[in-house]
mmCIF file with all atom_site columns, C-alpha atoms in Angstrom:
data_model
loop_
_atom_site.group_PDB
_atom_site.id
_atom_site.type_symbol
_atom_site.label_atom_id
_atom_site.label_alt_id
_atom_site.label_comp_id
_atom_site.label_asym_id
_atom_site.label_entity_id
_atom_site.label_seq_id
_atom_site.pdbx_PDB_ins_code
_atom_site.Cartn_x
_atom_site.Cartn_y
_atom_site.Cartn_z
_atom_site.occupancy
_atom_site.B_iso_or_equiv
_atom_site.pdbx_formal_charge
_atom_site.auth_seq_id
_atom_site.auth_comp_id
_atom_site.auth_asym_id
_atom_site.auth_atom_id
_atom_site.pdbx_PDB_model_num
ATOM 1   C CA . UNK A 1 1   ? 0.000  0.000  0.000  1.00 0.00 ? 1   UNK A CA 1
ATOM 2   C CA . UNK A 1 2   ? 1.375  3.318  -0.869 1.00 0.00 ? 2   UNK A CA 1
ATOM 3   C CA . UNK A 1 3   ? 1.144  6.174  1.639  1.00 0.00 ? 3   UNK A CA 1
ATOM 4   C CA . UNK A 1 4   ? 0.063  9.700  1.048  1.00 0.00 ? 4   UNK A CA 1
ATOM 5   C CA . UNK A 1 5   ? 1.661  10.649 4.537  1.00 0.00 ? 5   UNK A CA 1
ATOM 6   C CA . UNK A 1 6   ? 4.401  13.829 3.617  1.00 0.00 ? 6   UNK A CA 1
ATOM 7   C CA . UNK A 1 7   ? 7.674  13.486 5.327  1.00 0.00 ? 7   UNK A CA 1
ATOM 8   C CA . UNK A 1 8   ? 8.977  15.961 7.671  1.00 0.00 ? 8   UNK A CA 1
ATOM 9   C CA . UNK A 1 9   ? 10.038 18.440 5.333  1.00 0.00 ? 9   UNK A CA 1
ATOM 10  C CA . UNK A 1 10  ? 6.832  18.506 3.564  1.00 0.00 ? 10  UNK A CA 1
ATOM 11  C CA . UNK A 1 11  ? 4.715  18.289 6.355  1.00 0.00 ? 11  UNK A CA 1
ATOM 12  C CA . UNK A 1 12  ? 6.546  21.476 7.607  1.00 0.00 ? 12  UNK A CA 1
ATOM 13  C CA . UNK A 1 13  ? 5.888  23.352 4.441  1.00 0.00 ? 13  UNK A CA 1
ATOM 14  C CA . UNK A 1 14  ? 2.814  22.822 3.736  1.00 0.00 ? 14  UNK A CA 1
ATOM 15  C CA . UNK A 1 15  ? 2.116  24.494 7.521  1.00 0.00 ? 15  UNK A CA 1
ATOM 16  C CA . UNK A 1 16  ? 4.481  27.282 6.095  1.00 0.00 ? 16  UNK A CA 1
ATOM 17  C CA . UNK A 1 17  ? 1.943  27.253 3.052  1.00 0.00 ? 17  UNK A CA 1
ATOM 18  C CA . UNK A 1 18  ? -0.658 27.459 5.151  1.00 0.00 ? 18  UNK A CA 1
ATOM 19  C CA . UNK A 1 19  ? 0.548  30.638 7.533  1.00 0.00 ? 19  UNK A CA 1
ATOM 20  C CA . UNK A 1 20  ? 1.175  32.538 4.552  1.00 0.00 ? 20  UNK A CA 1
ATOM 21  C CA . UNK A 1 21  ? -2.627 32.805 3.768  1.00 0.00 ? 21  UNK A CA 1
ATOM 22  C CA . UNK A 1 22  ? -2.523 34.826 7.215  1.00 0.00 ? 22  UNK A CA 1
ATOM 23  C CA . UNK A 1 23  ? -0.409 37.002 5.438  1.00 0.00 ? 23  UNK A CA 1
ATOM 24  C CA . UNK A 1 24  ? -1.439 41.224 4.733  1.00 0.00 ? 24  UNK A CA 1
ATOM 25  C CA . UNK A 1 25  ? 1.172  42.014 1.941  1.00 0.00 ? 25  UNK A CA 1
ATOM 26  C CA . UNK A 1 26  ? -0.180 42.833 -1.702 1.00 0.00 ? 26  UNK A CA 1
ATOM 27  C CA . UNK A 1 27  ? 2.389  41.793 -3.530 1.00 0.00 ? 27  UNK A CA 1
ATOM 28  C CA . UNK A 1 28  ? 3.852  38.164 -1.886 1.00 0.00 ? 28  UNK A CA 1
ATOM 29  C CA . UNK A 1 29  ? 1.991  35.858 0.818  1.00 0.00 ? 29  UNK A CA 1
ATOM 30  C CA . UNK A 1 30  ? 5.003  34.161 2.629  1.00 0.00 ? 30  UNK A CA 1
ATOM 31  C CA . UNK A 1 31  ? 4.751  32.096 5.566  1.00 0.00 ? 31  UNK A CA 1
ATOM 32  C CA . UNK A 1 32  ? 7.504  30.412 7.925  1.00 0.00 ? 32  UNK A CA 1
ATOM 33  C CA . UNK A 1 33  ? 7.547  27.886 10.370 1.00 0.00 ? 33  UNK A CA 1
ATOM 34  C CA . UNK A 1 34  ? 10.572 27.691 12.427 1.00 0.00 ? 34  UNK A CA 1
ATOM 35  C CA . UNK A 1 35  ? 11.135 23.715 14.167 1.00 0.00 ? 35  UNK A CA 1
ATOM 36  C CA . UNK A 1 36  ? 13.394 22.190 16.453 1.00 0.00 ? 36  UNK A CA 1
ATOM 37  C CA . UNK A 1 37  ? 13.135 18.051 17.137 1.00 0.00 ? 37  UNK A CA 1
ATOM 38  C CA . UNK A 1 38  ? 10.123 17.928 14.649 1.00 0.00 ? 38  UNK A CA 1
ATOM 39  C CA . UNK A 1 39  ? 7.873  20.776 16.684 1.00 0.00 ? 39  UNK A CA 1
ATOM 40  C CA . UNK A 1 40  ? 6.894  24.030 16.291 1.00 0.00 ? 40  UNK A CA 1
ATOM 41  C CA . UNK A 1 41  ? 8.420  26.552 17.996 1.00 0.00 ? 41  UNK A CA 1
ATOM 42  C CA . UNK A 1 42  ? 7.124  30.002 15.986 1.00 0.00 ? 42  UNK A CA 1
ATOM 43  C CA . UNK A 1 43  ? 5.123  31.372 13.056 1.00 0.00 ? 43  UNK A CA 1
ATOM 44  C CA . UNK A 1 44  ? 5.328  34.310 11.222 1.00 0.00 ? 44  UNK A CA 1
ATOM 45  C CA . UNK A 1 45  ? 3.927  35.987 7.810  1.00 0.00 ? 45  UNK A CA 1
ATOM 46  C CA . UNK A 1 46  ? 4.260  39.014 6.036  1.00 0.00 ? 46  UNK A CA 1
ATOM 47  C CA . UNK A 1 47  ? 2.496  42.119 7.460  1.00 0.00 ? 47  UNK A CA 1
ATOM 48  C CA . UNK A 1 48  ? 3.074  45.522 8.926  1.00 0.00 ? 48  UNK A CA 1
ATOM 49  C CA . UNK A 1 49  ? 4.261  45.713 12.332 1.00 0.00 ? 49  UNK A CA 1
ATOM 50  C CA . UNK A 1 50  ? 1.712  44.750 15.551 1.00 0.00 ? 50  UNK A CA 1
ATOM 51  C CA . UNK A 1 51  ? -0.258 47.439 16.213 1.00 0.00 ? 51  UNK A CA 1
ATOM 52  C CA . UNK A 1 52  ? -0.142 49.302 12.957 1.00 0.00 ? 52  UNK A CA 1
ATOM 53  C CA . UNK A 1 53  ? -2.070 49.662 9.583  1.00 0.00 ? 53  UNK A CA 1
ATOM 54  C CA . UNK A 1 54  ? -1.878 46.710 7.277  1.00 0.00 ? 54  UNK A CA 1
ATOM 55  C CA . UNK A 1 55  ? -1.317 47.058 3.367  1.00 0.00 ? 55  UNK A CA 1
ATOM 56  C CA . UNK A 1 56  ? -4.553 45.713 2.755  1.00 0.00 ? 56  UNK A CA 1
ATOM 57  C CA . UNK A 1 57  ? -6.062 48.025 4.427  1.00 0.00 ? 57  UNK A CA 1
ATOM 58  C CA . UNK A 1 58  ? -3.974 51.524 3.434  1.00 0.00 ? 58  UNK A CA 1
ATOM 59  C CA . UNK A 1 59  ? -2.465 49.701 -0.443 1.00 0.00 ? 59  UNK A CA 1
ATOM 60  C CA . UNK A 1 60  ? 1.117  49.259 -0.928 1.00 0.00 ? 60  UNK A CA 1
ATOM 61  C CA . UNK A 1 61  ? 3.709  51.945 -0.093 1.00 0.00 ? 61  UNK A CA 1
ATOM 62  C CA . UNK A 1 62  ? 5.864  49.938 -2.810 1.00 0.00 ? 62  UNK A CA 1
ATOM 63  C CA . UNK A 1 63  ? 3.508  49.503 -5.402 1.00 0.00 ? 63  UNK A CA 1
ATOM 64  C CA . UNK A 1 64  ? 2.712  53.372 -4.970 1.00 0.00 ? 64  UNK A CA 1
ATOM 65  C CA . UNK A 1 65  ? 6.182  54.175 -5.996 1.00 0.00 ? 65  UNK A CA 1
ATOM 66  C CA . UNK A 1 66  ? 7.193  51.531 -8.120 1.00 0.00 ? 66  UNK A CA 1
ATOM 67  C CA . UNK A 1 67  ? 9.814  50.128 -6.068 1.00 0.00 ? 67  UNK A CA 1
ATOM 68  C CA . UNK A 1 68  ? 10.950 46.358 -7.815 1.00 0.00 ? 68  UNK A CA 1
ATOM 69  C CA . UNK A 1 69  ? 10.810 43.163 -5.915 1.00 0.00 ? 69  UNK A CA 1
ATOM 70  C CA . UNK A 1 70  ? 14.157 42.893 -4.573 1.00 0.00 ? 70  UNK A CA 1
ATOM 71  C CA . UNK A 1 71  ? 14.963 46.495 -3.777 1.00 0.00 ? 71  UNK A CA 1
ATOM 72  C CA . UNK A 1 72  ? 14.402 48.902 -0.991 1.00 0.00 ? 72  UNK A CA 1
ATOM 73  C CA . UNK A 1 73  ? 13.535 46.852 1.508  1.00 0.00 ? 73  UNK A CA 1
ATOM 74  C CA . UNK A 1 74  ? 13.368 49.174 4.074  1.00 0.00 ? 74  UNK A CA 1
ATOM 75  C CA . UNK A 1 75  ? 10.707 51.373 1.950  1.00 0.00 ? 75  UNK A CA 1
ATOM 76  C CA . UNK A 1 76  ? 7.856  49.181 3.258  1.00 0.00 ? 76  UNK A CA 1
ATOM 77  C CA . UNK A 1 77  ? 5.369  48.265 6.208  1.00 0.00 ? 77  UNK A CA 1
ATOM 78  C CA . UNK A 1 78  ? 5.465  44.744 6.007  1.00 0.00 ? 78  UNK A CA 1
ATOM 79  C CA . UNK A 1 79  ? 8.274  42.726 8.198  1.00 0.00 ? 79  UNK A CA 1
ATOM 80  C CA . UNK A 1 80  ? 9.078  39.666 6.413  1.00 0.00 ? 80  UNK A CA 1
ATOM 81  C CA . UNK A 1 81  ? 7.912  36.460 7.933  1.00 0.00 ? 81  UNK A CA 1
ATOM 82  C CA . UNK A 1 82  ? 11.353 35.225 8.500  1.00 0.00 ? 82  UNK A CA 1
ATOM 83  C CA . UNK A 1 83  ? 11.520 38.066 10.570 1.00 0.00 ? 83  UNK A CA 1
ATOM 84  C CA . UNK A 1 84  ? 8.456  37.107 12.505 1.00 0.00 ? 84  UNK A CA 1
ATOM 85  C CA . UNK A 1 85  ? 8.787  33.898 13.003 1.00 0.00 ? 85  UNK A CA 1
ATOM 86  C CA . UNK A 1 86  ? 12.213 34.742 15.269 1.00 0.00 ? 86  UNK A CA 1
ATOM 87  C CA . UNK A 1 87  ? 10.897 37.685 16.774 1.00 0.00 ? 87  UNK A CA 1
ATOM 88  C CA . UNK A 1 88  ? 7.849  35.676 17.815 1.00 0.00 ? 88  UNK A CA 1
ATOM 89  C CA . UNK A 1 89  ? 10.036 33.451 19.609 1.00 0.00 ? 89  UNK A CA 1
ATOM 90  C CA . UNK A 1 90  ? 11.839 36.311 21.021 1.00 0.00 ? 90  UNK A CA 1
ATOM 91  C CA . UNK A 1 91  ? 8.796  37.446 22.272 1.00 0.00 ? 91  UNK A CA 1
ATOM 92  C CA . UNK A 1 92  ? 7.921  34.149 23.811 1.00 0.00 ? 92  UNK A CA 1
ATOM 93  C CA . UNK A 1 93  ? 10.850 33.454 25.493 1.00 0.00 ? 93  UNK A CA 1
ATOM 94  C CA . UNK A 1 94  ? 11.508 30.444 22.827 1.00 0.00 ? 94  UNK A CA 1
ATOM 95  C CA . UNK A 1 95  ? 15.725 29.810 22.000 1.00 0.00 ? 95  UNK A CA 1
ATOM 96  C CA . UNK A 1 96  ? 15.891 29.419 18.505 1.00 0.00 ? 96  UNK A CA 1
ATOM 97  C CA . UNK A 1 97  ? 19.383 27.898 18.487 1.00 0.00 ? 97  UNK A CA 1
ATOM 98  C CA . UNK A 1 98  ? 19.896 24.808 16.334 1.00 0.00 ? 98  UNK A CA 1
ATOM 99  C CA . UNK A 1 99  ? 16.170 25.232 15.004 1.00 0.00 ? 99  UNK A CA 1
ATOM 100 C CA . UNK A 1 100 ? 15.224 24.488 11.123 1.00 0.00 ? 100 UNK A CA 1
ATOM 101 C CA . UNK A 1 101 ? 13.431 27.482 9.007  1.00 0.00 ? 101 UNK A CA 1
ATOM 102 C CA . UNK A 1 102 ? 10.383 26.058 6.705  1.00 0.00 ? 102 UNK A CA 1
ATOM 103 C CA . UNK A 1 103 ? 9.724  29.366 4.492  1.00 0.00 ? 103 UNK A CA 1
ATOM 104 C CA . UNK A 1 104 ? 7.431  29.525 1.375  1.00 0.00 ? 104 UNK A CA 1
ATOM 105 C CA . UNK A 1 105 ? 10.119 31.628 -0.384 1.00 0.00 ? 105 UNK A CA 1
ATOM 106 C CA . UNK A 1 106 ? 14.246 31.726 -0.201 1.00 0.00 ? 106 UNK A CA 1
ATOM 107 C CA . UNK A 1 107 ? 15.131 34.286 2.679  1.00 0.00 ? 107 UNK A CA 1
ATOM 108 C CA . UNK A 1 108 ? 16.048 37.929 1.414  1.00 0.00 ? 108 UNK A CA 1
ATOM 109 C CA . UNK A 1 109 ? 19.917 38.854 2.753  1.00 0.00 ? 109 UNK A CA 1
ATOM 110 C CA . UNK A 1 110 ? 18.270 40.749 5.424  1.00 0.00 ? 110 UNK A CA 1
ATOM 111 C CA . UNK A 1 111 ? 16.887 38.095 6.622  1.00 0.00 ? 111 UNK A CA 1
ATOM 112 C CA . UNK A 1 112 ? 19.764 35.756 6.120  1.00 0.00 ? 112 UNK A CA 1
ATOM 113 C CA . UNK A 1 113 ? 22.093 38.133 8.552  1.00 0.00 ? 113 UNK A CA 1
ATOM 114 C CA . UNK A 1 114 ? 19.334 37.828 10.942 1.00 0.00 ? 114 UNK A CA 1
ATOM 115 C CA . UNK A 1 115 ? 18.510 33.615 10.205 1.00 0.00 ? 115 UNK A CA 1
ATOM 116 C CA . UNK A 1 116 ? 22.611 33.423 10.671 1.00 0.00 ? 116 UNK A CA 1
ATOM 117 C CA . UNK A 1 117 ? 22.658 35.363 13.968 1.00 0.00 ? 117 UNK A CA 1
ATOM 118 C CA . UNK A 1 118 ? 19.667 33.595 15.655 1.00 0.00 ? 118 UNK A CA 1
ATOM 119 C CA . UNK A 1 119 ? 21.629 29.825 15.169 1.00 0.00 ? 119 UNK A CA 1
ATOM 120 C CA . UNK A 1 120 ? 18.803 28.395 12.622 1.00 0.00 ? 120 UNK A CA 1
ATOM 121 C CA . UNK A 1 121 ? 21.321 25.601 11.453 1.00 0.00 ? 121 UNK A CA 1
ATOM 122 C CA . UNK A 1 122 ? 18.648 24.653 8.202  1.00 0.00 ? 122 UNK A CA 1
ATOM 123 C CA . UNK A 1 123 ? 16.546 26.310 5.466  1.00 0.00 ? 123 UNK A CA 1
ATOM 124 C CA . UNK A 1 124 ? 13.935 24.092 3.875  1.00 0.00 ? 124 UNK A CA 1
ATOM 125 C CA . UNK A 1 125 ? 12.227 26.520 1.358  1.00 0.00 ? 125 UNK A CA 1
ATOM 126 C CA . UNK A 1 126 ? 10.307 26.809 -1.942 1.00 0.00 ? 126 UNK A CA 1
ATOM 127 C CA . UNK A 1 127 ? 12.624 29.096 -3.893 1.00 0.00 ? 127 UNK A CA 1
ATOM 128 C CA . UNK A 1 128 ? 10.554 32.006 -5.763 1.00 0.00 ? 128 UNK A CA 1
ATOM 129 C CA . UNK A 1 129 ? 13.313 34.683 -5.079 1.00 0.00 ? 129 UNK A CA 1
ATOM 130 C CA . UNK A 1 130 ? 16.466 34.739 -6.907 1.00 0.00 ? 130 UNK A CA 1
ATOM 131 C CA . UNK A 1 131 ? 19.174 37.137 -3.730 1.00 0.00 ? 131 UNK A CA 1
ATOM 132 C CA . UNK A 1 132 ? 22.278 35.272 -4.350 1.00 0.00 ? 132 UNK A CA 1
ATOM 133 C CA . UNK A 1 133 ? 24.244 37.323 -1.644 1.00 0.00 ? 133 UNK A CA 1
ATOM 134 C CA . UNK A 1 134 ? 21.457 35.650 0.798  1.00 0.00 ? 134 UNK A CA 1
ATOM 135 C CA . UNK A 1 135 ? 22.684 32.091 -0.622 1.00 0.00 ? 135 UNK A CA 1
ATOM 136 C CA . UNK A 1 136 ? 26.146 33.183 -0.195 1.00 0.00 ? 136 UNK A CA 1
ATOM 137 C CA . UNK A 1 137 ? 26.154 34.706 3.538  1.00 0.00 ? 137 UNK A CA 1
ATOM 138 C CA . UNK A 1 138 ? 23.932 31.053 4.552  1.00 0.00 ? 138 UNK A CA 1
ATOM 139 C CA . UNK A 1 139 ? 26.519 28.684 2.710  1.00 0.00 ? 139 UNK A CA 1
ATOM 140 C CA . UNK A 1 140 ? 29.355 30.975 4.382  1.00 0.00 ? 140 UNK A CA 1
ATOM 141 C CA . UNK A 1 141 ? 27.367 29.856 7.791  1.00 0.00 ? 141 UNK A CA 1
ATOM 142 C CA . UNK A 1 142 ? 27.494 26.374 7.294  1.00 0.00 ? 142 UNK A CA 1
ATOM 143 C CA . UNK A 1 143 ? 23.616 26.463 7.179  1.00 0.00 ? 143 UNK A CA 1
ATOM 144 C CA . UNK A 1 144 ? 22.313 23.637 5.010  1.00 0.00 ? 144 UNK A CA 1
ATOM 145 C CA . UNK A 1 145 ? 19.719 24.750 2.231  1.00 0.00 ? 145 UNK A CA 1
ATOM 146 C CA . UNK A 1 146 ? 17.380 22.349 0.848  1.00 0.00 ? 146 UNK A CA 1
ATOM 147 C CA . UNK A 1 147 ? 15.041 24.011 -2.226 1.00 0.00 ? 147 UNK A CA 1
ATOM 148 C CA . UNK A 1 148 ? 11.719 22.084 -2.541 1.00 0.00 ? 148 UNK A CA 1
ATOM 149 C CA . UNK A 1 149 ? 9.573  23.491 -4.940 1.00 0.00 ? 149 UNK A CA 1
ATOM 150 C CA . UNK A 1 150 ? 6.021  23.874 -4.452 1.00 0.00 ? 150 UNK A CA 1
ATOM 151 C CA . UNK A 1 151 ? 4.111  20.670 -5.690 1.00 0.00 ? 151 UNK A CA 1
ATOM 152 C CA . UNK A 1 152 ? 0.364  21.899 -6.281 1.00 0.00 ? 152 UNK A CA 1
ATOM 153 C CA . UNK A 1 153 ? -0.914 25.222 -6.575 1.00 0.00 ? 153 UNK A CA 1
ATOM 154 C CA . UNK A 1 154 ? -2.055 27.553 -4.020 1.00 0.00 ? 154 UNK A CA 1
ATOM 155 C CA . UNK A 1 155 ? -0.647 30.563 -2.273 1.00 0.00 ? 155 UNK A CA 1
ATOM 156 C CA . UNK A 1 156 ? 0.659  33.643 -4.352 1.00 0.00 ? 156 UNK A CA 1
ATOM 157 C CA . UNK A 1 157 ? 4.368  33.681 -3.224 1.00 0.00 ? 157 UNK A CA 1
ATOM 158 C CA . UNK A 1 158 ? 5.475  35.759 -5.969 1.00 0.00 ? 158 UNK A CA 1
ATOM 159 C CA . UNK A 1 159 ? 6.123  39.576 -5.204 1.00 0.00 ? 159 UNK A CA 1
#
């Protein structure tokens, strides 16, 4: 008999899948999970900070001005869910040392620097975003990367 059941990996990502529909951002749903011995330990999708306006609500500060995917980062309202994900567990008191990264999309170098410095020691992700200085800085880190692309269609995680 052959089994449906997904293994780890893409059990994990489809939950990332799933947290990106949570997701306020115009342009790119992206969700993370971030694990550590095959639990959850944090969440996070793209959205504007807590407390303040989302883009759905106001439109796109980046769309207004034509900013390219890729670029300007910091001329937005949204925090990345890579972001999220480790400041939720900062937030909750939860170590992320030594914990694996399940993201709909390959981390940004912003987020990279921050993945490196908060001891995630593995990226499983879907691709969708070509930063090669990101892929650099993580294989400089000794962080193992592991591209699964996304199998069946369903959340928009193109910006």
């Amino acid at each position: 008999m052959v089994s449906n059941r997904p293994d780890w990996d893409e059990y994990f990502l489809q939950l990332a899948d799933l947290v990106a529909t949570r997701s306020t951002c115009l342009r790119r749903q992206v969700g993370a999970v971030l694990v550590k011995n095959e639990r959850i330990i944090s969440t996070g999708y793209n959205g504007a900070p807590r407390g303040l306006l989302h883009c759905l609500d106001i439109g796109c500060l980046r769309e207004e001005r034509g900013i390219p995917s890729g670029q300007r980062y910091e001329l937005c309202r949204g925090v990345h869910a890579e972001q999220n994900a480790l400041i939720n567990a900062a937030f909750y008191g939860v170590s992320t040392s030594k914990a694996v990264l399940y993201c709909t999309n390959q981390p940004c170098i912003i987020c990279a620097r921050m993945i490196i410095n908060a001891g995630i020691i593995r990226i499983v992700h879907r691709g969708n975003f070509d930063d090669d200085l990101a892929i650099k800085f993580l294989k400089e880190a000794g962080i193992e990367l592991l591209l699964k692309p996304q199998q069946s269609e369903g959340v928009n995680h193109n910006r």
